[in-house]
């Protein structure tokens, strides 16, 4: 099953067919403990950044499953994987990072389809994480994922369910031709907005 | 159908449930022409960066469908959408960009499931693209997509089919516990490698 999940990730699209990702499978308790320590340190800093109600709620949230999950996967981006000049990356150096995220999203969707839960942990000092995992300078740890079977899946995103932040109305995220133009001026766009409003309301 | 595709994109996971994306639907020939001009300029610069055989092949590749496709979508990332402090973005400012790419990947998968082709155009001066589309300073154009029905879908990625670059063996992208450790030292990891090798060979 893990083979299917990783293969789905590896079949993500990538700029210049660069395939810049690597999948570091972490099962070692020693490494996981090191990562958990980095999380705890950063998370304490993060908790201080929220005020009153939000700070209280923040501290109740489950933001990692590093030790609890049997498998952690660090998905990295190797910017040198396809040499110095990459088709499609000539004018936007972030394109290799974006490609790596396509692999992350494929992996998360494939895992969910297999009934496996994933959590993306992002609260680390990334320089310290790189050091802990021996990553070379030109390699970026894009996503640190915890994988495992879960007691249940939320029907809605966890942060929505606990009242952290609401889902935005999809029709309000749409613009036409230029920034800030949200008025449709033709039937096609109006029909689309009507459909999106129907979808927002039925959620 | 476009409603379903955009709704799938909007249901991507995001850091702190930030939903930092906007979907700019571009049907105006005037705007598309402007974008096409930016592409042509950048692509001429890009073509100079490749040598001999590669340069010849580069110039034969279809790297955009801006005017040919009925709909272009620019997916942007608004870093101020959820206020100054975002849960999960406190220690990695790129997390909102990564979330936006999750929406891009959802959109591309949903479009493909509907029988619609997508192409991600990345060869632009991004500052000029921002200006053309009136994007505010804090908004990043993450992906510029061309959507439409296509004559056929390649069985393999186009760049693989035309011999630009080979698919890497998935088992060679896997590491265990730390960078550069590609040797399995337990049955679980060995079984995974065997399965991945089987998948590579049967491709």
Coordinates of N, CA, C and O in Angstrom, one line a residue, chain A residues 21-118:
Chain A
X21 N 11.7 15.8 -6.1 CA 11.4 15.3 -4.8 C 12.3 14.1 -4.4 O 12.7 13.3 -5.2
X22 N 12.5 14.0 -3.1 CA 12.9 12.7 -2.4 C 11.9 12.4 -1.3 O 11.4 13.3 -0.7
X23 N 11.8 11.1 -1.0 CA 10.9 10.7 0.1 C 11.7 10.1 1.2 O 12.2 9.0 1.0
X24 N 11.9 10.8 2.3 CA 12.6 10.2 3.4 C 11.7 9.6 4.4 O 10.9 10.3 5.0
X25 N 11.7 8.3 4.5 CA 10.8 7.5 5.4 C 11.5 7.4 6.7 O 12.6 6.9 6.8
X26 N 10.8 7.9 7.7 CA 11.4 8.0 9.1 C 10.6 7.1 10.0 O 9.4 7.3 10.3
X27 N 11.3 6.0 10.4 CA 10.7 5.1 11.4 C 11.5 5.1 12.7 O 11.0 4.6 13.7
X28 N 12.7 5.6 12.6 CA 13.6 5.5 13.8 C 13.1 6.4 14.9 O 12.8 7.6 14.7
X29 N 12.9 5.8 16.1 CA 12.5 6.6 17.3 C 13.4 7.7 17.6 O 13.0 8.8 18.0
X30 N 14.7 7.4 17.4 CA 15.7 8.4 17.7 C 15.5 9.7 16.9 O 15.5 10.8 17.4
X31 N 15.4 9.5 15.6 CA 15.2 10.6 14.7 C 13.9 11.3 15.0 O 13.8 12.6 15.1
X32 N 12.8 10.5 15.2 CA 11.5 11.1 15.5 C 11.5 11.9 16.7 O 11.0 13.0 16.8
X33 N 12.2 11.4 17.7 CA 12.3 12.2 19.0 C 13.0 13.5 18.8 O 12.7 14.6 19.3
X34 N 14.1 13.5 17.9 CA 14.8 14.8 17.6 C 13.8 15.8 16.9 O 13.8 17.0 17.2
X35 N 13.0 15.3 16.0 CA 12.1 16.1 15.3 C 11.0 16.7 16.2 O 10.7 17.8 16.2
X36 N 10.6 15.8 17.1 CA 9.6 16.2 18.1 C 10.1 17.3 19.0 O 9.3 18.2 19.3
X37 N 11.3 17.2 19.3 CA 12.0 18.3 20.2 C 12.0 19.6 19.4 O 11.7 20.6 20.0
X38 N 12.3 19.5 18.2 CA 12.3 20.8 17.4 C 10.9 21.4 17.3 O 10.7 22.6 17.4
X39 N 9.9 20.5 17.1 CA 8.5 21.0 17.1 C 8.2 21.6 18.4 O 7.6 22.7 18.4
X40 N 8.5 21.0 19.5 CA 8.0 21.5 20.8 C 8.6 22.9 21.0 O 7.9 23.8 21.5
X41 N 9.9 23.1 20.7 CA 10.5 24.3 20.8 C 9.8 25.4 20.0 O 9.5 26.5 20.5
X42 N 9.6 25.1 18.7 CA 9.0 26.1 17.8 C 7.6 26.4 18.2 O 7.1 27.5 18.1
X43 N 6.9 25.3 18.7 CA 5.5 25.5 19.0 C 5.3 26.3 20.2 O 4.3 27.1 20.3
X44 N 6.2 26.3 21.1 CA 6.1 27.2 22.3 C 6.3 28.7 21.8 O 5.5 29.5 22.3
X45 N 7.2 28.9 20.9 CA 7.3 30.2 20.4 C 6.0 30.7 19.6 O 5.6 31.8 19.8
X46 N 5.5 29.7 18.9 CA 4.3 30.0 18.1 C 3.1 30.4 19.0 O 2.4 31.3 18.7
X47 N 3.0 29.6 20.1 CA 1.8 29.8 21.0 C 1.8 31.2 21.6 O 0.7 31.8 21.8
X48 N 3.0 31.8 21.7 CA 3.1 33.2 22.3 C 2.6 34.2 21.3 O 2.4 35.4 21.7
X49 N 2.4 33.9 20.0 CA 2.1 34.9 19.0 C 0.6 35.1 18.9 O 0.1 36.0 18.3
X50 N -0.2 34.3 19.6 CA -1.6 34.4 19.6 C -2.1 35.1 20.9 O -1.5 34.9 21.9
X51 N -3.3 35.7 20.8 CA -3.8 36.4 22.0 C -5.0 35.8 22.6 O -5.9 35.2 21.9
X52 N -5.2 35.9 23.9 CA -6.3 35.5 24.7 C -7.0 34.3 24.2 O -6.5 33.2 24.3
X53 N -8.3 34.4 23.7 CA -9.1 33.2 23.3 C -8.3 32.3 22.3 O -8.3 31.1 22.5
X54 N -7.7 32.9 21.3 CA -7.0 32.2 20.3 C -5.8 31.4 20.9 O -5.5 30.3 20.6
X55 N -5.1 32.0 21.9 CA -4.0 31.4 22.5 C -4.4 30.1 23.3 O -3.8 29.1 23.3
X56 N -5.6 30.3 24.0 CA -6.1 29.1 24.7 C -6.5 28.0 23.8 O -6.1 26.8 24.0
X57 N -7.2 28.3 22.7 CA -7.6 27.3 21.7 C -6.3 26.7 21.1 O -6.3 25.5 20.9
X58 N -5.4 27.5 20.7 CA -4.1 27.0 20.1 C -3.5 25.9 20.9 O -3.1 24.9 20.3
X59 N -3.5 26.1 22.2 CA -2.8 25.1 23.0 C -3.6 23.8 23.2 O -3.0 22.8 23.6
X60 N -4.8 23.8 22.8 CA -5.6 22.6 22.8 C -5.5 21.8 21.5 O -6.0 20.7 21.4
X61 N -5.0 22.4 20.5 CA -5.0 21.8 19.2 C -3.9 20.7 19.1 O -2.9 20.8 19.6
X62 N -4.3 19.7 18.3 CA -3.3 18.6 18.0 C -2.6 19.0 16.7 O -3.2 18.9 15.6
X63 N -1.3 19.4 16.8 CA -0.6 20.0 15.7 C 0.5 19.0 15.2 O 1.2 19.4 14.3
X64 N 0.6 17.9 15.8 CA 1.6 16.9 15.3 C 1.3 15.5 15.8 O 0.5 15.4 16.8
X65 N 1.8 14.5 15.1 CA 1.6 13.1 15.5 C 2.9 12.4 15.3 O 2.9 11.3 14.9
X66 N 4.0 13.1 15.6 CA 5.4 12.6 15.2 C 5.7 11.2 15.9 O 6.0 10.3 15.2
X67 N 5.5 11.2 17.2 CA 5.8 9.9 17.9 C 4.6 8.9 17.8 O 4.8 7.7 17.7
X68 N 3.4 9.5 17.7 CA 2.2 8.6 17.7 C 2.0 7.9 16.4 O 1.4 6.8 16.4
X69 N 2.5 8.4 15.3 CA 2.3 7.8 14.0 C 3.5 6.8 13.7 O 4.6 7.1 14.0
X70 N 3.2 5.7 13.1 CA 4.2 4.7 12.9 C 5.3 5.1 11.8 O 6.4 4.7 11.8
X71 N 4.8 6.0 10.9 CA 5.7 6.5 9.8 C 5.6 8.0 9.7 O 4.6 8.5 9.6
X72 N 6.8 8.6 9.6 CA 6.9 10.0 9.2 C 7.6 10.0 7.8 O 8.4 9.2 7.5
X73 N 7.2 10.9 7.0 CA 7.8 11.1 5.7 C 8.2 12.6 5.5 O 7.3 13.4 5.6
X74 N 9.5 12.8 5.3 CA 9.9 14.2 5.0 C 10.1 14.2 3.4 O 10.9 13.5 2.9
X75 N 9.3 15.1 2.8 CA 9.4 15.2 1.3 C 10.3 16.4 1.1 O 9.9 17.5 1.5
X76 N 11.4 16.2 0.4 CA 12.4 17.2 0.2 C 12.4 17.6 -1.3 O 11.9 16.9 -2.2
X77 N 13.0 18.8 -1.6 CA 13.2 19.3 -2.9 C 14.6 19.5 -3.2 O 15.3 20.3 -2.5
X78 N 15.2 18.8 -4.2 CA 16.6 18.9 -4.5 C 16.7 19.8 -5.7 O 16.4 19.4 -6.8
X79 N 17.1 21.1 -5.5 CA 17.1 22.1 -6.6 C 18.2 21.8 -7.6 O 18.2 22.4 -8.7
X80 N 19.1 20.8 -7.3 CA 20.2 20.5 -8.3 C 19.9 19.2 -9.1 O 20.8 18.7 -9.8
X81 N 18.7 18.7 -8.9 CA 18.5 17.3 -9.4 C 18.6 17.2 -11.0 O 18.8 16.2 -11.5
X82 N 18.3 18.3 -11.6 CA 18.3 18.3 -13.1 C 19.3 19.2 -13.7 O 19.1 19.7 -14.8
X83 N 20.3 19.5 -13.0 CA 21.4 20.4 -13.5 C 21.0 21.9 -13.3 O 19.9 22.2 -12.7
X84 N 21.8 22.8 -13.8 CA 21.7 24.2 -13.5 C 20.5 24.9 -14.2 O 19.9 25.8 -13.7
X85 N 20.2 24.4 -15.4 CA 19.1 25.1 -16.2 C 17.9 24.1 -16.3 O 18.1 23.0 -16.9
X86 N 16.8 24.5 -15.9 CA 15.6 23.6 -15.9 C 14.5 24.2 -16.8 O 14.2 25.4 -16.5
X87 N 14.0 23.5 -17.7 CA 12.9 24.0 -18.6 C 11.8 24.4 -17.7 O 11.3 23.6 -16.9
X88 N 11.3 25.7 -17.8 CA 10.2 26.1 -17.0 C 10.5 26.8 -15.7 O 9.7 27.3 -15.0
X89 N 11.8 26.6 -15.3 CA 12.3 27.2 -14.0 C 13.2 28.3 -14.3 O 13.7 28.9 -13.3
X90 N 13.4 28.7 -15.5 CA 14.3 29.7 -15.9 C 13.9 31.1 -15.3 O 14.8 31.9 -14.9
X91 N 12.6 31.3 -15.2 CA 12.1 32.7 -14.7 C 11.4 32.6 -13.4 O 10.9 33.7 -13.0
X92 N 11.3 31.5 -12.8 CA 10.7 31.4 -11.4 C 11.4 30.3 -10.7 O 11.1 29.1 -10.9
X93 N 12.3 30.6 -9.8 CA 13.2 29.6 -9.1 C 12.3 28.8 -8.1 O 12.8 27.8 -7.7
X94 N 11.1 29.3 -7.8 CA 10.3 28.5 -6.9 C 9.6 27.3 -7.5 O 9.0 26.5 -6.8
X95 N 9.7 27.2 -8.9 CA 9.0 26.2 -9.6 C 9.3 24.7 -9.1 O 8.5 23.8 -9.2
X96 N 10.5 24.5 -8.6 CA 10.9 23.2 -8.2 C 10.2 22.9 -6.8 O 9.7 21.8 -6.5
X97 N 10.1 23.9 -6.0 CA 9.4 23.8 -4.7 C 7.9 23.5 -5.0 O 7.3 22.6 -4.4
X98 N 7.3 24.2 -5.9 CA 5.9 24.0 -6.3 C 5.7 22.6 -6.8 O 4.7 22.0 -6.5
X99 N 6.6 22.1 -7.6 CA 6.5 20.7 -8.1 C 6.5 19.7 -7.0 O 5.7 18.8 -7.0
X100 N 7.3 20.0 -6.0 CA 7.4 19.1 -4.9 C 6.1 19.1 -4.1 O 5.6 18.0 -3.7
X101 N 5.4 20.2 -4.0 CA 4.1 20.3 -3.3 C 3.1 19.5 -4.1 O 2.2 18.9 -3.5
X102 N 3.2 19.5 -5.4 CA 2.3 18.6 -6.2 C 2.4 17.2 -5.8 O 1.4 16.4 -5.7
X103 N 3.6 16.7 -5.5 CA 3.9 15.4 -5.1 C 3.3 15.2 -3.7 O 2.7 14.1 -3.4
X104 N 3.4 16.2 -2.8 CA 2.9 16.1 -1.5 C 1.4 15.9 -1.5 O 0.8 15.1 -0.8
X105 N 0.7 16.8 -2.3 CA -0.7 16.7 -2.4 C -1.2 15.4 -3.0 O -2.2 14.8 -2.5
X106 N -0.5 14.9 -4.0 CA -0.8 13.5 -4.5 C -0.7 12.5 -3.4 O -1.5 11.6 -3.3
X107 N 0.4 12.6 -2.7 CA 0.6 11.6 -1.6 C -0.6 11.7 -0.6 O -1.1 10.6 -0.2
X108 N -1.0 12.9 -0.2 CA -2.0 13.0 0.8 C -3.3 12.5 0.3 O -4.1 11.8 1.0
X109 N -3.6 12.7 -1.0 CA -4.9 12.2 -1.6 C -4.8 10.7 -1.7 O -5.8 10.0 -1.4
X110 N -3.7 10.2 -2.1 CA -3.6 8.7 -2.3 C -3.7 8.0 -0.9 O -4.4 7.0 -0.8
X111 N -3.1 8.6 0.1 CA -3.2 8.0 1.5 C -4.6 8.0 1.9 O -5.1 7.0 2.5
X112 N -5.3 9.2 1.8 CA -6.7 9.3 2.2 C -7.6 8.2 1.5 O -8.5 7.6 2.1
X113 N -7.3 8.0 0.2 CA -8.0 7.0 -0.6 C -7.8 5.6 -0.1 O -8.6 4.7 -0.2
X114 N -6.6 5.4 0.6 CA -6.3 4.1 1.2 C -6.8 4.0 2.6 O -6.5 3.0 3.3
X115 N -7.4 5.0 3.1 CA -7.9 5.0 4.5 C -6.9 5.4 5.5 O -7.0 5.1 6.7
X116 N -5.8 6.0 5.1 CA -4.7 6.4 6.0 C -4.7 7.9 6.2 O -4.9 8.7 5.3
X117 N -4.6 8.3 7.4 CA -4.6 9.7 7.8 C -3.2 10.3 7.6 O -2.2 9.6 7.8
X118 N -3.1 11.6 7.2 CA -1.9 12.3 7.1 C -2.0 13.6 7.8 O -3.0 14.2 7.9

